[in-house]
Coordinates of C-alpha atoms in Angstrom, one line a residue:
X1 CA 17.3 -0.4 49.9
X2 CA 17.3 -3.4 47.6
X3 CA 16.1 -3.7 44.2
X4 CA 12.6 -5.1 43.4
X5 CA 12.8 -8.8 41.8
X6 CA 10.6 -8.8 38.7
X7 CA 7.9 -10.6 38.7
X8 CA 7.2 -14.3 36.7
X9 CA 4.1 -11.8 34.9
X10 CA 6.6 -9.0 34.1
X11 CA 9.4 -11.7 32.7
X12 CA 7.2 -13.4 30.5
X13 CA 6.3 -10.1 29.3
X14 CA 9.6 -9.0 28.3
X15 CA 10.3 -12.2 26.9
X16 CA 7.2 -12.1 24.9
X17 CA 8.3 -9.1 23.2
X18 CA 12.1 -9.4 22.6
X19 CA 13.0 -6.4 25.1
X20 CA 14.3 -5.4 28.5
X21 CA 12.8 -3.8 31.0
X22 CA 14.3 -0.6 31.3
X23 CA 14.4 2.6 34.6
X24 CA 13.0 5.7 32.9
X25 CA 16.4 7.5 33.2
X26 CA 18.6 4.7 31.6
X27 CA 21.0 6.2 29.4
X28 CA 20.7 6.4 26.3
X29 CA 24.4 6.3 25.1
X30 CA 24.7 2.7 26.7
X31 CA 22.0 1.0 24.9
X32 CA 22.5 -1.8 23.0
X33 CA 21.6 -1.4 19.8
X34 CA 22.8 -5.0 18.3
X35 CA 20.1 -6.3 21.3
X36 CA 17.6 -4.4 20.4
X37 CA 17.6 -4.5 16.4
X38 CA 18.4 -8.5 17.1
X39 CA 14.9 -8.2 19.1
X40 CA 13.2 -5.8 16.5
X41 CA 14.8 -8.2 13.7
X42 CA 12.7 -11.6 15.3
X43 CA 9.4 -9.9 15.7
X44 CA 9.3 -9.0 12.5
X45 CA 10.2 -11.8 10.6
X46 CA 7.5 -13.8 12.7
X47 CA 5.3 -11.0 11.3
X48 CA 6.3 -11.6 7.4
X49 CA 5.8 -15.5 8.0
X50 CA 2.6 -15.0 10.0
X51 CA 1.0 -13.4 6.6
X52 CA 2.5 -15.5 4.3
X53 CA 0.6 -18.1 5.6
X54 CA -2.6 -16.0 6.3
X55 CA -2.6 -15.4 10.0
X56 CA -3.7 -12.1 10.5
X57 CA -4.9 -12.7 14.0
X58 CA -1.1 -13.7 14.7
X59 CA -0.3 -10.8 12.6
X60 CA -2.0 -8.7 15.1
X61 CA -1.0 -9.5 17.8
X62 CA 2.4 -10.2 16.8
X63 CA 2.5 -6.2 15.6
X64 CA 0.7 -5.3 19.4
X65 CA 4.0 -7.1 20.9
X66 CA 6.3 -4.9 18.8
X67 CA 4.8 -1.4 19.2
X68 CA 4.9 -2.1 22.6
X69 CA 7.8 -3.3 23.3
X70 CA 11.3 -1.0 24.5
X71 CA 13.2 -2.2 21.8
X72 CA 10.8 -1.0 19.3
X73 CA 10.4 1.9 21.0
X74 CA 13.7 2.9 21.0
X75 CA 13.9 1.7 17.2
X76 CA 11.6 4.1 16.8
X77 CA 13.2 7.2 18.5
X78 CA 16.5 6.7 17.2
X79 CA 15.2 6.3 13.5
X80 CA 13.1 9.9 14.5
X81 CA 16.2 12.0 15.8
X82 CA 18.6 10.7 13.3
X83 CA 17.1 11.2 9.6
X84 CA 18.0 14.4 7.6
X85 CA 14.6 15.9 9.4
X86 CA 15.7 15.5 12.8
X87 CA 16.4 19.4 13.5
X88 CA 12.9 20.5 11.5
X89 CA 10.4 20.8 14.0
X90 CA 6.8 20.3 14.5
X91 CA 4.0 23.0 15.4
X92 CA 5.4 21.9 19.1
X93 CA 8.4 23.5 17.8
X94 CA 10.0 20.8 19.8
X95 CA 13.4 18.6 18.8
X96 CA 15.0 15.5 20.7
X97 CA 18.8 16.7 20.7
X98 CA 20.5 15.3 23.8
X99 CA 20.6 11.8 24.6
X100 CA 18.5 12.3 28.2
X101 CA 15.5 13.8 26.1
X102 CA 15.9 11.1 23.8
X103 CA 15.6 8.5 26.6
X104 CA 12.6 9.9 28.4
X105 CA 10.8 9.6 25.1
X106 CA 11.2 5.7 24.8
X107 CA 9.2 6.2 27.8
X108 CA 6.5 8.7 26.2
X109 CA 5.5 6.8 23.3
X110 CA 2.1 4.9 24.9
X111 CA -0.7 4.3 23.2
X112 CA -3.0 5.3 25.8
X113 CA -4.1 8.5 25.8
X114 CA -1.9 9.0 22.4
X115 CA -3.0 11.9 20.6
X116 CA -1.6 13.2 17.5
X117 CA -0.8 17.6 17.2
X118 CA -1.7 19.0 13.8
X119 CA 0.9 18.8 11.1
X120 CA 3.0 21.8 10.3
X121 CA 2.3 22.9 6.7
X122 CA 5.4 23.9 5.0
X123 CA 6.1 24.5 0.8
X124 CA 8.9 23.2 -1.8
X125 CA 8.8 23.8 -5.2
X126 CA 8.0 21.5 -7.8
X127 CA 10.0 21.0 -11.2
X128 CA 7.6 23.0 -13.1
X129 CA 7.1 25.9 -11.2
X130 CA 4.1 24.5 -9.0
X131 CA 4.6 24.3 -5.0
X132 CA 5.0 20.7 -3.2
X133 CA 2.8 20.9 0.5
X134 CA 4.4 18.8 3.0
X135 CA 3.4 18.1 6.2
X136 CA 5.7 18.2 9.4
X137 CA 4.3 16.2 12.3
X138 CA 5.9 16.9 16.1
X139 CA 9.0 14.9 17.1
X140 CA 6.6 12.2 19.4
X141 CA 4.4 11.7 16.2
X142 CA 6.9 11.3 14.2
X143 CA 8.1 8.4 16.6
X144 CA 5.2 7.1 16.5
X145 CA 4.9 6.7 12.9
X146 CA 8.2 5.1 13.2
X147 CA 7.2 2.9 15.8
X148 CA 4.1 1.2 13.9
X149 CA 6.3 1.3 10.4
X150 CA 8.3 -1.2 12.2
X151 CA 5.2 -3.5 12.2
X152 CA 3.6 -2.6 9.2
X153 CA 6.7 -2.8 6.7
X154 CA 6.8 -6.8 7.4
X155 CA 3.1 -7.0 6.0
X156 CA 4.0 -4.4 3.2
X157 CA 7.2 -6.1 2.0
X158 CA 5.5 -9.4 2.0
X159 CA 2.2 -8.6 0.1
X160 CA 3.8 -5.8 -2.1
X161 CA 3.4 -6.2 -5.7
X162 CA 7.3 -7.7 -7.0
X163 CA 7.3 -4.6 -10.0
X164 CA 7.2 -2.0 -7.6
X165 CA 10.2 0.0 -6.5
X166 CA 10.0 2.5 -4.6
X167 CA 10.1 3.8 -0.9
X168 CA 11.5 0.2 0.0
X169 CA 14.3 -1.3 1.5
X170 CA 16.8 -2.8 -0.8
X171 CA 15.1 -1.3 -4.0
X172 CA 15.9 1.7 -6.3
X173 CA 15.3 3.9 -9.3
X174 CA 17.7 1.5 -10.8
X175 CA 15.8 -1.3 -10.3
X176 CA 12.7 0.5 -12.1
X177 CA 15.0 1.4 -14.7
X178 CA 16.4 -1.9 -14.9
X179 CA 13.1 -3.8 -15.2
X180 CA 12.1 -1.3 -18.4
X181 CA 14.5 -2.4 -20.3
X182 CA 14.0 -6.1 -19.7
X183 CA 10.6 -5.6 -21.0
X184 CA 11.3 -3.2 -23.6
X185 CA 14.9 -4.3 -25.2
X186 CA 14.1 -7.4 -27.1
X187 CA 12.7 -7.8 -30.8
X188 CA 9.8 -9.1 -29.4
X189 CA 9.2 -6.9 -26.9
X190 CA 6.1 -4.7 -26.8
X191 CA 6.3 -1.3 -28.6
X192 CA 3.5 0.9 -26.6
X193 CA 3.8 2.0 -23.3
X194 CA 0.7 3.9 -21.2
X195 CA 2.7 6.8 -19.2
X196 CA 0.8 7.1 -15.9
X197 CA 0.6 10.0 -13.8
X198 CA -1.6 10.0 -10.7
X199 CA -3.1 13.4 -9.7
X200 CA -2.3 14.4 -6.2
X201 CA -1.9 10.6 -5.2
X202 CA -0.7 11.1 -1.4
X203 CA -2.9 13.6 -1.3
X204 CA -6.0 12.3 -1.9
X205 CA -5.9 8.7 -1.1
X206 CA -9.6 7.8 0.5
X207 CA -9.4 7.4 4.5
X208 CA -12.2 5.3 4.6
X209 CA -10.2 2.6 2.0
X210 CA -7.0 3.1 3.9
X211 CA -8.5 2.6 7.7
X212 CA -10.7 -0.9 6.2
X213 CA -7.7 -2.0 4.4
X214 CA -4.1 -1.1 5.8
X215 CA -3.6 -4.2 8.5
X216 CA -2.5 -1.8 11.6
X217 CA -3.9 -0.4 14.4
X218 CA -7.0 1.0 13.3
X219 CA -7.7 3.6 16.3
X220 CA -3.9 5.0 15.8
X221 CA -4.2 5.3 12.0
X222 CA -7.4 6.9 12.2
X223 CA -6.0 9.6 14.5
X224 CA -2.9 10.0 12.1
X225 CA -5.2 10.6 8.9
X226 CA -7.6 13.0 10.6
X227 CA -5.1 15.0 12.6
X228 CA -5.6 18.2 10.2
X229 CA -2.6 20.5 9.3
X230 CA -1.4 24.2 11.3
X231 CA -1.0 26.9 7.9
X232 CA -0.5 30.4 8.3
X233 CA -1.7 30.2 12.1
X234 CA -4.7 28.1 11.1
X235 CA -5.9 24.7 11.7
X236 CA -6.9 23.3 8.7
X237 CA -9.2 19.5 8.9
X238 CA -7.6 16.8 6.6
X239 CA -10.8 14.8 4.9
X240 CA -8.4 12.7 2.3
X241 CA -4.9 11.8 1.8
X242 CA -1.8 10.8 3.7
X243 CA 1.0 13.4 4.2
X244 CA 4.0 14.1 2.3
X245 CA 6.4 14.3 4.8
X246 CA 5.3 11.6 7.4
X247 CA 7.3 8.4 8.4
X248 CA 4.4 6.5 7.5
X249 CA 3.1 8.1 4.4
X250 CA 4.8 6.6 1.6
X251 CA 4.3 2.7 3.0
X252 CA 0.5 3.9 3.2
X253 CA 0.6 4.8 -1.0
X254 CA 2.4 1.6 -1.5
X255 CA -0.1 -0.8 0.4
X256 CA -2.5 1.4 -1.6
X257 CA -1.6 1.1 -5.2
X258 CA -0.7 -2.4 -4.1
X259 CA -2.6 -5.2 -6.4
X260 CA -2.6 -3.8 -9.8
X261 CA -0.1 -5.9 -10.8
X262 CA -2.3 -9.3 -10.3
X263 CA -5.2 -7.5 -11.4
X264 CA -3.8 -6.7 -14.9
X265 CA -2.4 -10.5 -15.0
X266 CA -6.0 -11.5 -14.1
X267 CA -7.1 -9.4 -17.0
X268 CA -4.4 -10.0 -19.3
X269 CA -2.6 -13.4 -19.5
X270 CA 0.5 -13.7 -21.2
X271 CA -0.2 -16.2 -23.4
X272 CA -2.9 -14.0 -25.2
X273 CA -0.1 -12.1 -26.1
X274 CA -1.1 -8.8 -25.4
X275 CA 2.1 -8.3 -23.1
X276 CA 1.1 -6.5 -20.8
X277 CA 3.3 -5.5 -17.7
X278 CA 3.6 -3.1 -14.8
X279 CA 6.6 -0.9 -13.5
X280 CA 6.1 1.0 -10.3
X281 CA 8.4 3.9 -8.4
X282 CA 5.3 5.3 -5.4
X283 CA 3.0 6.8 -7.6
X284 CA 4.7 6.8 -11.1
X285 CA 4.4 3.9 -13.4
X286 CA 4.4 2.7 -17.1
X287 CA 2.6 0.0 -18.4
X288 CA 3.8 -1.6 -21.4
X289 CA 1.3 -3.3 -24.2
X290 CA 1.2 -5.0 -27.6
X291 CA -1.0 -2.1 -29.4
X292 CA -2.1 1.2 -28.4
X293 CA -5.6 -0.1 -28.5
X294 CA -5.3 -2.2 -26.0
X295 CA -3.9 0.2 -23.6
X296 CA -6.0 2.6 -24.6
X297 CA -9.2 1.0 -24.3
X298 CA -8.8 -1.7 -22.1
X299 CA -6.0 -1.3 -20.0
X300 CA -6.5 2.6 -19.2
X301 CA -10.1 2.1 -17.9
X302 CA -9.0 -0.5 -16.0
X303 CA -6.1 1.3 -13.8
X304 CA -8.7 4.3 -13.5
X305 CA -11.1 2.0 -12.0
X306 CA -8.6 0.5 -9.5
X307 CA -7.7 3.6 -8.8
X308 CA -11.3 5.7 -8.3
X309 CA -11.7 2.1 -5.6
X310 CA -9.0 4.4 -3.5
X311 CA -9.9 8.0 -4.3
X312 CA -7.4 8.6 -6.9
X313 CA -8.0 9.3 -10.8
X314 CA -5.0 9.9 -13.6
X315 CA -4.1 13.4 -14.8
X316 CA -5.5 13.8 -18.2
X317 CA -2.7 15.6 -19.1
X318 CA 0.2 13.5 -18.1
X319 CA -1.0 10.4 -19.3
X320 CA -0.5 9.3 -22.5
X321 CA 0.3 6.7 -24.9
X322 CA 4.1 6.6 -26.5
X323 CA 5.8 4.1 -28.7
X324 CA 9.2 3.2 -27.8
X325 CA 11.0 4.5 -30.7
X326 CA 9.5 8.1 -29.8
X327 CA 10.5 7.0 -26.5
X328 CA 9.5 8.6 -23.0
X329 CA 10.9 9.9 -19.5
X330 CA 11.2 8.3 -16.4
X331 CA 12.3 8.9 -13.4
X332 CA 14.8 11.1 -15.0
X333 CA 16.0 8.7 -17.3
X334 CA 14.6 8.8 -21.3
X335 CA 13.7 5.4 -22.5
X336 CA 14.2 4.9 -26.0
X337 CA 14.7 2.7 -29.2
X338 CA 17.3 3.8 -31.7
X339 CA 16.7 1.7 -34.8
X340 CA 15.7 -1.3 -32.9
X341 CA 18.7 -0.8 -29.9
X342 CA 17.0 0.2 -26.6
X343 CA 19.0 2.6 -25.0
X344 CA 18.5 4.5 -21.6
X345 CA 20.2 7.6 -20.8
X346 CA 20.0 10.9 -18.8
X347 CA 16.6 12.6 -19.6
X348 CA 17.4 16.3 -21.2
X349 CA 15.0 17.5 -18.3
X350 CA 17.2 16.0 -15.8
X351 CA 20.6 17.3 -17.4
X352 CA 19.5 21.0 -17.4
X353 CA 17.7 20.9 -14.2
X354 CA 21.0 19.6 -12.8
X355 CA 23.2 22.2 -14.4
X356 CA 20.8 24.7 -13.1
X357 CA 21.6 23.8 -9.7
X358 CA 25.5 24.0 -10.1
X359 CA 25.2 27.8 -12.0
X360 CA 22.8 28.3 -9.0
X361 CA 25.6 27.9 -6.5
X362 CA 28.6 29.2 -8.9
X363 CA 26.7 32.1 -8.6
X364 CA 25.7 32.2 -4.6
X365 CA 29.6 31.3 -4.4
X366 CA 30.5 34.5 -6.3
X367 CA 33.3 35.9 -3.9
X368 CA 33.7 32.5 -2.2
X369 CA 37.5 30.9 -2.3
X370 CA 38.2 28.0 -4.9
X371 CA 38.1 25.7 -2.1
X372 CA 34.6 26.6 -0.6
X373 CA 33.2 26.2 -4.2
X374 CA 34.5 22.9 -4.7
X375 CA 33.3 21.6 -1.6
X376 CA 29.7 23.0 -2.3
X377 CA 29.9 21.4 -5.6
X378 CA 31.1 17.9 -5.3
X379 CA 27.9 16.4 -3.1
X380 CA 25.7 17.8 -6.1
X381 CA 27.9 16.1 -8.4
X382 CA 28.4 13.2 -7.1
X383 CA 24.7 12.5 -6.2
X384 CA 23.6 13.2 -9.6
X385 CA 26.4 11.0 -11.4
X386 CA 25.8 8.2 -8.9
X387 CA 22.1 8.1 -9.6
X388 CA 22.8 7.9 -13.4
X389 CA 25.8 5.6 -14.0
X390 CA 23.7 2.2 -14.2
X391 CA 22.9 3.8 -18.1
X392 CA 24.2 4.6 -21.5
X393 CA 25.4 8.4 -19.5
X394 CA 29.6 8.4 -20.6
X395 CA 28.4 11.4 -23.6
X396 CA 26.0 13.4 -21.3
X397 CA 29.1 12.9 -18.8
X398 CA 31.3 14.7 -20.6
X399 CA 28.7 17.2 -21.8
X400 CA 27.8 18.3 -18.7
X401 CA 31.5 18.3 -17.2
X402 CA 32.2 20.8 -20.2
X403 CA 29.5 22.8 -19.0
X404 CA 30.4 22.8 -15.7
X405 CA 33.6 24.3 -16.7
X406 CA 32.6 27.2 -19.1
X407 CA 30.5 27.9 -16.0
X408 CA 33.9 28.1 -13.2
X409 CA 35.4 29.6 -16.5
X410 CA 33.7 32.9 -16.1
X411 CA 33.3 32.7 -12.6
X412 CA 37.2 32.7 -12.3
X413 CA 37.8 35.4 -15.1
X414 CA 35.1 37.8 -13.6
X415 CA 37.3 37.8 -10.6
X416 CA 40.2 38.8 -11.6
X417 CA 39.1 41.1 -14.4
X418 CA 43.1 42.7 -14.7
X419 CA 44.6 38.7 -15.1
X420 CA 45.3 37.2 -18.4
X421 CA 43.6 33.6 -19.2
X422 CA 47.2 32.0 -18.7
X423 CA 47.5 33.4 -15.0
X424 CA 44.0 32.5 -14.1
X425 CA 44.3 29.2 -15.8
X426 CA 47.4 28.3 -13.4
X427 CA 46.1 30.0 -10.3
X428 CA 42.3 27.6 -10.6
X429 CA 43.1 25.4 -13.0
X430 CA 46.7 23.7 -12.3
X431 CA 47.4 20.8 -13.8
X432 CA 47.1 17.2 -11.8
X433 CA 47.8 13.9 -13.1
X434 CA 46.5 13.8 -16.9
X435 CA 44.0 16.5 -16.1
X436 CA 44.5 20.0 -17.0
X437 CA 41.2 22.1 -16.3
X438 CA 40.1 20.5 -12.9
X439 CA 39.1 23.3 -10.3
X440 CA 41.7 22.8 -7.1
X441 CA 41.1 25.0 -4.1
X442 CA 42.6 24.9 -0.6
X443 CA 39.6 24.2 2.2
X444 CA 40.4 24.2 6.1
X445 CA 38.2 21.3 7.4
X446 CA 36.6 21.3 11.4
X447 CA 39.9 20.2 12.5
X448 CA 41.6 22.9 11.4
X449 CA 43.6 21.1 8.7
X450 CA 44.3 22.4 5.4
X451 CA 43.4 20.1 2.5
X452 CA 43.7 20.8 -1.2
X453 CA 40.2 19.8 -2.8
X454 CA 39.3 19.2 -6.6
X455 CA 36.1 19.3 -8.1
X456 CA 34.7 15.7 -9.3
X457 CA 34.2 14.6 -12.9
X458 CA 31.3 13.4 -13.8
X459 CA 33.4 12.1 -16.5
X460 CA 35.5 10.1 -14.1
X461 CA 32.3 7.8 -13.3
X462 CA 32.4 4.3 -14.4
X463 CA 28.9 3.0 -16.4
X464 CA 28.3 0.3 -14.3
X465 CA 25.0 -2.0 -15.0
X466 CA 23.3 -2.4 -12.3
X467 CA 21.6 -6.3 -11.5
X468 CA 17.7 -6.2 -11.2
X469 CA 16.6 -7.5 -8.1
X470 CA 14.2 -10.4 -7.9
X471 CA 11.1 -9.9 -7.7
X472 CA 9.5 -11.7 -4.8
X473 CA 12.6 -10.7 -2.6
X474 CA 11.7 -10.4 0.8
X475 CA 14.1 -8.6 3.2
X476 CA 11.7 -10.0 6.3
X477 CA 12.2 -13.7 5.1
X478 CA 15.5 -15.3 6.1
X479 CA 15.4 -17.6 3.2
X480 CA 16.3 -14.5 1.3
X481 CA 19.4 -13.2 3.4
X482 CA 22.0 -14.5 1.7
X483 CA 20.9 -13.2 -1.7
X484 CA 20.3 -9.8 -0.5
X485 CA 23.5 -9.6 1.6
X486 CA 25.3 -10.9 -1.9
X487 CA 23.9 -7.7 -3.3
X488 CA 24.9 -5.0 -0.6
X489 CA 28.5 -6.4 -0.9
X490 CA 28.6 -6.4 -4.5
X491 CA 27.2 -2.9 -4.4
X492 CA 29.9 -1.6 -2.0
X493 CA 32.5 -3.4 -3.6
X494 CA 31.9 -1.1 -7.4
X495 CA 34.3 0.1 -8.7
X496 CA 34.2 4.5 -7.7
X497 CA 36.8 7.3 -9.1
X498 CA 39.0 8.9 -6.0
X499 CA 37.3 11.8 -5.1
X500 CA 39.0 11.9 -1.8
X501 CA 40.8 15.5 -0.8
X502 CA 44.9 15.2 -0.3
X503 CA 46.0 17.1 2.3
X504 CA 48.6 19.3 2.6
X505 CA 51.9 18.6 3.9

């Protein structure tokens, strides 16, 4: 039996929408995935130049080729079954593991007849005691969110305000951090700053703003926001707010608090000198002016009436007015001006939280080997020294690193409670190099080797500055590739200690 020609209808579509036609059980192991994010890649960057120049009936239907398309689709699982969430299920209870399941879902995600399941209402705690809700969807809305992201980060990227940082591609903490010091370093520089802390911002963002302003799919959005929530067995109706813990949520709070910076330009020229600027990372954000006043009486009504336009209001509690030689915390860095120097380093907070954690698994680790210590160690060391190298860290560095020893100290002496300092000493503590007191441990890995393992110094970090990113750079505009691909080679290319395990002849 021969195989069906396509038609002229069915070409054109599949050359309208940068994809292949592909049987139900194709297999998912021989896709090609340079094809389809080559095809993913076009449609979107027609999208980014289609509202740059105001289209947004091209946007449209530009966005209505992508989300139906089998490259997007497949974008869209893959993205789904390979984040750090990909074995937490929904209230389906269901997860995509083998590469069949994963296929037939390309096929599942229509819009026809699409109908979100309740989220699954799960709790983390907070940093000060309070719990975090977060909202699970199932493993097909999760695609789905995917799947429209991959249309509506083009629009986002392109009409996002340039001093906001986070939840997008190419941007960091660092950046934030990076732009408050260009503001707040020189002589003439201004001295206030208006901390701002939005109450509950992803969960109370207004529906009715989000579904008359977010340029997607209105019918699918609308199905997303009101799909309610499954806690303790019950269904619980979602009136505000977006989810913590969808795909799709935290481009939602962007395109939300999106704007403020042009309206406080509108408001606020620079030339009447009353510098004032924004800095944005999701929902937190400073804004710098020349005298309290201004902030207080000018600036602050202003952001709460921008904000009430969207459902949201500032905590009374958490906002406030510093001057930068009291200096102020954010995003776990302390912003400060010592005699007229601006330095930035590690924010106390952020230090003892982080030592927390490490006495928190010396101690789960109590009758563990050397080796299983170290390797449950290094991740949380590395992640927290990475994050904070761009600043003024080398003396909280070596503070914490002699912390983190007193800490192994009595977790080796408890031990061996009959062994003298100089035999436990040797036996966890040999020497390597120029280094005396660095935790060694032996640790088989899945291949049954045996590797010797030592803990990483936070000390060993080099301060490396890190090189704000422009403003207006647009990861959806080729005329920015080359400066953006300069960047991800320069990033890979810093300088990083060894931390790498020897193994064991």
């Amino acid at each position: 039996m021969t195989e069906a020609k396509p038609t002229r209808t069915n070409r054109a579509r599949s050359s309208a929408t940068g994809a292949t036609s592909h049987d139900s059980d194709h297999d998912w192991n021989h896709i090609d995935w340079r094809k389809v994010n080559v095809n993913v890649r076009r449609l979107q960057v027609r999208i980014a130049k289609a509202t740059q120049e105001g289209r947004w009936g091209r946007v449209r239907s530009l966005q209505h080729l992508l989300t139906r398309s089998y490259s997007g689709k497949a974008l869209a699982v893959k993205r789904a079954t390979d984040n750090r969430g990909k074995r937490t299920p929904g209230v389906d209870g269901a997860i995509w593991k083998s590469p069949a399941r994963k296929a037939t879902a390309v096929q599942e995600l229509r819009q026809r007849g699409y109908r979100p399941q309740p989220l699954r209402r799960l709790y983390i705690p907070k940093s000060n005691g309070e719990m975090r809700p977060l909202g699970i969807p199932t493993m097909k809305d999760r695609a789905m969110q995917a799947l429209y992201l991959l249309a509506l980060s083009p629009v986002a990227e392109t009409t996002g305000d340039g001093c906001s940082y986070g939840f997008r591609p190419y941007r960091s903490p660092a950046d934030a951090i990076g732009r408050c010091f260009v503001l707040l370093s020189r002589a003439t520089s201004p001295q206030w700053v208006l901390e701002g802390d939005i109450e509950a911002c992803f969960d109370r963002i207004d529906h009715n703003w989000l579904l008359a302003n977010v340029p997607t799919e209105r019918s699918v959005l609308h199905k997303w926001l009101k799909a309610g929530y499954m806690d303790r067995s019950m269904l619980h109706p979602t009136d505000e707010g977006t989810p913590q813990g969808g795909i799709v949520s935290p481009v939602l709070a962007n395109l939300a608090l999106d704007g403020l910076t042009g309206l406080l330009h509108q408001q606020f020229p620079r030339r009447r000198g009353h510098k004032v600027n924004l800095v944005r990372y999701a929902d937190d954000f400073i804004i710098t002016g020349a005298t309290s006043e201004v902030l207080a009486n000018e600036v602050r009504p202003l952001v709460e009436r921008f904000l009430a336009e969207r459902g949201l209001r500032l905590s009374p509690k958490k906002t406030v007015i510093t001057h930068v030689d009291v200096g102020f915390d954010f995003l776990g860095q302390n912003v400060r001006k010592y005699r007229g120097v601006m330095l930035i380093m590690p924010a106390r907070k952020s230090v003892h939280a982080f030592l927390e954690k490490v006495r928190e698994v010396i101690r789960a680790n109590g009758t563990s080997s050397a080796g299983c210590l170290v390797v449950a160690l290094n991740p949380i060391v590395r992640g927290w020294t990475n994050y904070h190298r761009h600043v003024v860290s080398s003396r909280r560095f070596s503070s914490v690193d002699h912390a983190i020893w007193k800490a192994l100290w009595r977790w080796a002496r408890r031990r061996h409670p009959g062994r003298n300092a100089l035999w436990v000493k040797r036996k966890y503590f040999p020497a390597h190099g120029t280094r005396n007191w660095v935790l060694t441990g032996t640790f088989a890995d899945r291949s049954g080797a045996t590797r010797i393992v030592r803990l990483c110094q936070a000390s060993d970090v080099p301060i490396r500055r890190h090189r704000l990113i422009r403003g207006d750079a647009n990861p959806f505009d080729p005329a920015w590739s080359d400066y953006l691909q300069r960047r991800q080679r320069t990033a890979v290319a810093a300088p990083r200690p060894d931390w790498r395990a020897s193994a064991e002849a």
